[in-house]
Amino acid sequence: MGTVPPGTGQNRWVYVLVRQSSGGDVLVDPLDDAGLPLGTTRRLTLTEFHSFVISLEPATREPAAQNAAAPRWVWEETAKIYPVLLAAEIRVDRCHDLRLCHVILKNSALTMASELALAAPGRWDVASVGSLDQTEPPATLFDLDIDEDDDDDLDLNVDAAGPGDVAAGDSSAAREFRRQLDAVASAGEPGRLRLLLAAESAGALVAAEMRYAGLPWRTDVHDLLLTRELGPRVAPGVRPERLELLAQRIRLELDDPDLNPDSPQELFKALQRAGLTVTSTRGWELKELKHPVIEPLLQYKKLSRLLSANGWTWMESWVVDGRFHPDYVPGGVVTGRWATRGGGALQLPKQIRGAVIADDGWKLVVADAAQLEPRILAALAQDTNMATAGRGTDLYAGIVSSGVVETRDHAKVAMLGAMYGATTGESGRLMPRLARAYPRAIALTESAARAGERGEVVTTRLGRSSPIPGPGWHEAQAQAYDPAATASDERRARSQARDWGRFTRNFIVQGSAAEWALCWMAEIRRELTALPAPGSLQADAAHGALCQPVPGAGPANPGDTRGRAPFHATPHLVFFLHDEVIVHTPAAQAAAVAQIIVTAAETAGRLLFGDFPVDFMLKVATVDNYGQAK
DNA sequence: TCTGCATGCAGC
DNA sequence: ACGCTGCATGCAGA
């Protein structure tokens, strides 16, 4: 359609707004750096839209346009649109996710005076429909016509104009985008929020790509692991052999032939009858007891958990064609961490990680940030002593060698206590020594806790703010000041205030760590994209080896990725877990990938904390299966 | 039978 | 009286 690549015309295409219209077409508006439309709104069919994306993305566009700047794609929700593009093997470098960014700006203390924050709740504040079910793609690109809202008269004109180019348009999405740009510009340090919004949006791209690619999962190995632990596979609802044997031993030891160990109530009563004084049937409580039933019971619990959480049923429902496709939810946790839906990707037990196996000729590069949160805290507080303790070494070991505490375990318990707000036990006892050695870091956690106790908002490094406690919280506080308040009113208010203080105390650390992780991943993703494809001339020259494409794993000629999502055949992210990533890569590129991951961690540290001298150390392992890492 | 809540445990 | 989660299961009430 004769598209002019960005940067080559009179006006610079900084952004391209992408909207859905009724009928499955796509409305596309080039925008300038202020978010204003640069020309006419184009109505494209899905096919035309694909060509349009290809023409603009550096990785896929014609050689003549290789050096032009790439635009940032602005759209309502990555989770809705990007899976559809990926299914058509289209990827984009950068985007601006209006919905995710709206949430950040609406709540951020840095933009609280902006028009966006002050506006009454509108359609950008209602919960999204969430991401699409990848197994059942929609019939059309867009299921919902988001632009037939109250304030979208102009779009109706666009629709009325028919096919082809239409009159220059505006839209609620364009106006929302400008509100967001204005809100950022009005902030004290707009650079932080700009980075946060870019990182959050990049994360949304990564999430969709990881779900699309999936984590390599060998069901045959998984089955082997399960069989080894539980006995041969059985039908759902049937107790596997090893579990049945353990259940019989438990019944014998408790002298209760009908006991169902899956019922906490029955089990609790049976334990009482056997003279065991327990308050619950929790594993950690049972562990303290001495009785012949304890060993088989704990074993039963462990195996029973494995069966129900990650047994054959899980395998059948979540592993498709050798890939586990969890549904990541960027921004799904208040602190900015990701959540997941389905498959329990956040809780993948160590027991079954051996089933995560690289394809033939490929490797998994597994990297996790060592002691991420304390390092984040050190940098947030500009605590050079704590940063020094972690320089070039395990931070907890560094605390020990600084003479603050005696053992690594003490250092760890004390640090976690500082970040979570522990006041009792070993952690509470160690706290004064930590506070003496690292006054700045501890003062920061304390002030965040005090702010929360007063009902105030705290803010992460890049500008994500904590929510305001709910009405019930404020009522409880007010009630405690009432002259008629009872002792129990006061106790309740104080307890809730402390709860909220522990939340805000943790929020700044967990939330800033999440921001670091987003920047880390965005950098990894960017650099992975820039790697030469295996089999290409550059790759052959660089590695001196011909890398054969994996059958069925991607395009027949991996060097030609034009128009295709390149991560079919090249290194790509396949897993993320708060402070850990896995990249699936052709073996020949594993070393380069590992280097990219390490460099990205340094870059992320600089993006958040500038020149403050804190190390973000990684544990990196290049392995065939995930179980070998750590 | 369905639904919501509590329990218990997996992860960081 | 230690932060943030997701999920399977049992159990009680509708």
Short mmCIF file of C-alpha atoms in Angstrom, two decimals, chain A residues 266-504:
data_model
loop_
_atom_site.label_atom_id
_atom_site.label_comp_id
_atom_site.label_asym_id
_atom_site.label_seq_id
_atom_site.Cartn_x
_atom_site.Cartn_y
_atom_site.Cartn_z
CA GLU A 266 -10.43 -36.88 59.86
CA LEU A 267 -6.68 -36.71 60.02
CA PHE A 268 -6.78 -34.11 62.78
CA LYS A 269 -9.09 -36.26 64.90
CA ALA A 270 -7.03 -39.37 64.29
CA LEU A 271 -3.87 -37.57 65.37
CA GLN A 272 -5.58 -36.37 68.53
CA ARG A 273 -6.75 -39.91 69.30
CA ALA A 274 -3.18 -41.11 68.91
CA GLY A 275 -2.17 -38.67 71.63
CA LEU A 276 -0.49 -36.16 69.37
CA THR A 277 -1.25 -32.63 70.48
CA VAL A 278 -1.45 -30.66 67.26
CA THR A 279 -3.38 -27.53 66.38
CA SER A 280 -3.51 -28.32 62.69
CA THR A 281 -2.34 -30.91 60.19
CA ARG A 282 0.27 -28.67 58.61
CA GLY A 283 3.46 -30.35 57.59
CA TRP A 284 5.79 -28.02 59.45
CA GLU A 285 3.90 -28.62 62.68
CA LEU A 286 3.96 -32.39 62.24
CA LYS A 287 7.68 -32.26 61.55
CA GLU A 288 8.33 -31.30 65.16
CA LEU A 289 6.64 -34.41 66.51
CA LYS A 290 8.05 -37.84 67.29
CA HIS A 291 5.71 -40.65 66.33
CA PRO A 292 5.91 -43.51 63.83
CA VAL A 293 3.10 -42.02 61.75
CA ILE A 294 4.91 -38.77 61.06
CA GLU A 295 7.38 -40.09 58.49
CA PRO A 296 4.82 -41.81 56.23
CA LEU A 297 2.37 -38.95 56.72
CA LEU A 298 4.81 -36.29 55.60
CA GLN A 299 5.78 -38.47 52.67
CA TYR A 300 2.11 -38.88 51.81
CA LYS A 301 1.54 -35.14 51.88
CA LYS A 302 4.49 -34.49 49.63
CA LEU A 303 3.47 -37.06 47.04
CA SER A 304 -0.18 -36.19 47.25
CA ARG A 305 0.70 -32.59 46.52
CA LEU A 306 2.81 -33.63 43.55
CA LEU A 307 -0.05 -35.70 42.18
CA SER A 308 -2.75 -33.10 42.55
CA ALA A 309 -0.74 -30.05 41.53
CA ASN A 310 1.55 -31.36 38.81
CA GLY A 311 0.46 -34.92 38.15
CA TRP A 312 -0.78 -36.54 34.97
CA THR A 313 -3.94 -34.45 34.94
CA TRP A 314 -1.88 -31.26 35.00
CA MET A 315 0.35 -32.61 32.27
CA GLU A 316 -2.57 -33.44 30.01
CA SER A 317 -4.24 -30.09 30.43
CA TRP A 318 -1.23 -27.76 30.28
CA VAL A 319 1.38 -29.31 28.04
CA VAL A 320 0.51 -29.02 24.36
CA ASP A 321 2.83 -30.34 21.65
CA GLY A 322 5.76 -30.46 24.01
CA ARG A 323 5.31 -26.94 25.34
CA PHE A 324 3.90 -25.57 28.59
CA HIS A 325 2.01 -22.37 27.81
CA PRO A 326 1.26 -20.52 31.04
CA ASP A 327 -0.82 -17.38 30.83
CA TYR A 328 1.28 -14.58 32.27
CA VAL A 329 -0.50 -11.50 33.61
CA PRO A 330 1.83 -8.49 33.61
CA GLY A 331 0.90 -6.02 36.29
CA GLY A 332 -1.29 -8.69 37.85
CA VAL A 333 0.09 -8.07 41.35
CA VAL A 334 -0.24 -4.69 43.10
CA THR A 335 3.51 -4.47 43.53
CA GLY A 336 4.01 -4.73 39.78
CA ARG A 337 5.01 -8.34 39.78
CA TRP A 338 3.46 -10.57 37.21
CA ALA A 339 0.75 -13.01 38.09
CA THR A 340 -0.10 -16.11 36.13
CA ARG A 341 -3.38 -17.78 35.35
CA GLY A 342 -3.64 -21.47 34.83
CA GLY A 343 -1.01 -24.10 35.18
CA GLY A 344 0.50 -22.63 38.31
CA ALA A 345 3.60 -21.34 36.54
CA LEU A 346 4.57 -19.36 39.64
CA GLN A 347 4.79 -22.53 41.68
CA LEU A 348 6.54 -24.96 39.38
CA PRO A 349 7.94 -27.35 42.00
CA LYS A 350 11.60 -28.26 41.85
CA GLN A 351 10.61 -31.94 41.76
CA ILE A 352 9.45 -31.79 38.15
CA ARG A 353 11.77 -29.22 36.63
CA GLY A 354 13.68 -32.11 35.11
CA ALA A 355 10.90 -32.38 32.52
CA VAL A 356 11.83 -28.95 31.15
CA ILE A 357 14.28 -30.07 28.47
CA ALA A 358 15.80 -28.19 25.56
CA ASP A 359 15.11 -29.38 22.04
CA ASP A 360 17.80 -31.44 20.30
CA GLY A 361 20.71 -29.22 19.47
CA TRP A 362 19.37 -26.50 21.76
CA LYS A 363 20.19 -25.42 25.31
CA LEU A 364 18.44 -23.71 28.15
CA VAL A 365 20.24 -20.74 29.60
CA VAL A 366 18.84 -20.38 33.11
CA ALA A 367 19.66 -17.19 34.98
CA ASP A 368 18.50 -15.89 38.31
CA ALA A 369 19.40 -12.72 40.12
CA ALA A 370 21.17 -13.56 43.35
CA GLN A 371 19.74 -11.81 46.44
CA LEU A 372 17.89 -9.40 44.19
CA GLU A 373 15.69 -7.74 46.79
CA PRO A 374 18.40 -6.84 49.32
CA ARG A 375 20.49 -5.41 46.51
CA ILE A 376 17.49 -3.39 45.38
CA LEU A 377 17.04 -2.18 48.93
CA ALA A 378 20.70 -1.18 49.18
CA ALA A 379 20.39 0.85 45.98
CA LEU A 380 17.03 2.38 46.90
CA ALA A 381 18.47 3.56 50.20
CA GLN A 382 21.82 4.49 48.65
CA ASP A 383 23.33 2.35 51.39
CA THR A 384 26.91 1.99 50.23
CA ASN A 385 27.81 -0.29 53.12
CA MET A 386 25.21 -2.82 52.11
CA ALA A 387 26.07 -2.45 48.44
CA THR A 388 29.71 -3.09 49.30
CA ALA A 389 28.79 -6.26 51.16
CA GLY A 390 27.32 -7.61 47.94
CA ARG A 391 30.01 -6.45 45.54
CA GLY A 392 31.32 -9.35 43.54
CA THR A 393 30.02 -11.87 46.05
CA ASP A 394 26.98 -13.45 47.62
CA LEU A 395 25.44 -10.57 49.55
CA TYR A 396 24.62 -12.67 52.59
CA ALA A 397 28.16 -14.00 52.69
CA GLY A 398 29.34 -10.42 52.42
CA ILE A 399 27.28 -9.46 55.45
CA VAL A 400 28.91 -12.31 57.37
CA SER A 401 32.43 -11.33 56.36
CA SER A 402 31.67 -7.76 57.42
CA GLY A 403 31.19 -9.22 60.89
CA VAL A 404 27.55 -8.20 61.22
CA VAL A 405 26.27 -11.70 61.93
CA GLU A 406 27.88 -15.11 62.30
CA THR A 407 26.31 -17.23 59.59
CA ARG A 408 24.90 -16.85 56.11
CA ASP A 409 21.61 -18.19 57.33
CA HIS A 410 21.44 -15.49 60.00
CA ALA A 411 22.20 -12.84 57.40
CA LYS A 412 19.45 -14.13 55.18
CA VAL A 413 16.86 -14.42 57.94
CA ALA A 414 17.71 -10.96 59.20
CA MET A 415 17.49 -9.38 55.75
CA LEU A 416 14.21 -11.05 54.93
CA GLY A 417 12.89 -9.94 58.30
CA ALA A 418 13.90 -6.37 57.55
CA MET A 419 12.08 -6.42 54.25
CA TYR A 420 8.99 -8.26 55.49
CA GLY A 421 8.70 -6.58 58.85
CA ALA A 422 9.48 -9.42 61.23
CA THR A 423 9.59 -8.36 64.86
CA THR A 424 9.88 -11.63 66.71
CA GLY A 425 11.96 -14.74 66.70
CA GLU A 426 15.47 -15.03 65.42
CA SER A 427 14.90 -12.46 62.73
CA GLY A 428 13.67 -9.88 65.24
CA ARG A 429 16.64 -10.56 67.51
CA LEU A 430 19.14 -10.01 64.68
CA MET A 431 17.52 -6.78 63.52
CA PRO A 432 19.40 -4.35 65.79
CA ARG A 433 22.75 -5.57 64.47
CA LEU A 434 21.55 -5.12 60.92
CA ALA A 435 20.31 -1.62 61.72
CA ARG A 436 23.67 -0.70 63.21
CA ALA A 437 25.61 -1.94 60.19
CA TYR A 438 23.23 -0.64 57.54
CA PRO A 439 21.39 2.33 59.01
CA ARG A 440 20.33 3.80 55.69
CA ALA A 441 18.75 0.62 54.36
CA ILE A 442 16.94 -0.16 57.58
CA ALA A 443 15.78 3.45 57.95
CA LEU A 444 14.22 3.25 54.50
CA THR A 445 12.26 0.10 55.30
CA GLU A 446 11.15 1.62 58.59
CA SER A 447 9.98 4.87 57.04
CA ALA A 448 8.02 2.94 54.40
CA ALA A 449 6.37 0.97 57.19
CA ARG A 450 5.52 4.11 59.19
CA ALA A 451 4.01 5.73 56.08
CA GLY A 452 1.81 2.69 55.56
CA GLU A 453 0.72 2.71 59.19
CA ARG A 454 -0.46 6.29 58.68
CA GLY A 455 -2.40 5.23 55.61
CA GLU A 456 -0.04 7.02 53.24
CA VAL A 457 1.12 5.93 49.83
CA VAL A 458 4.66 4.74 49.07
CA THR A 459 6.31 4.68 45.66
CA THR A 460 8.82 2.45 43.92
CA ARG A 461 12.01 3.57 42.25
CA LEU A 462 10.37 4.17 38.89
CA GLY A 463 7.08 5.52 40.19
CA ARG A 464 4.58 2.78 40.89
CA SER A 465 2.63 3.71 44.00
CA SER A 466 0.94 1.54 46.57
CA PRO A 467 -2.84 1.56 46.76
CA ILE A 468 -4.69 3.46 49.47
CA PRO A 469 -6.05 1.17 52.17
CA GLY A 470 -9.74 0.39 51.79
CA PRO A 471 -12.62 2.12 53.59
CA GLY A 472 -12.74 -0.56 56.27
CA TRP A 473 -9.17 0.22 57.24
CA HIS A 474 -9.88 3.92 57.66
CA GLU A 475 -13.05 3.21 59.61
CA ALA A 476 -11.14 1.00 61.99
CA GLN A 477 -8.53 3.72 62.52
CA ALA A 478 -11.18 6.39 63.09
CA GLN A 479 -13.03 4.14 65.50
CA ALA A 480 -9.91 3.77 67.62
CA TYR A 481 -9.87 7.53 68.18
CA ASP A 482 -13.51 7.63 69.21
CA PRO A 483 -13.87 8.38 72.94
CA ALA A 484 -16.10 5.31 73.19
CA ALA A 485 -13.46 3.05 71.67
CA THR A 486 -12.91 -0.19 73.49
CA ALA A 487 -9.56 -1.78 74.08
CA SER A 488 -10.39 -4.30 71.40
CA ASP A 489 -11.20 -1.51 68.93
CA GLU A 490 -7.79 -0.04 69.57
CA ARG A 491 -6.09 -3.38 69.32
CA ARG A 492 -7.76 -4.09 66.03
CA ALA A 493 -6.88 -0.68 64.60
CA ARG A 494 -3.27 -1.00 65.67
CA SER A 495 -3.01 -4.47 64.24
CA GLN A 496 -4.46 -3.39 60.90
CA ALA A 497 -2.17 -0.36 60.81
CA ARG A 498 0.84 -2.61 61.34
CA ASP A 499 -0.39 -5.02 58.69
CA TRP A 500 -0.56 -2.18 56.19
CA GLY A 501 2.84 -0.96 57.29
CA ARG A 502 4.35 -4.35 56.54
CA PHE A 503 2.68 -4.23 53.17
CA THR A 504 4.12 -0.82 52.23
#
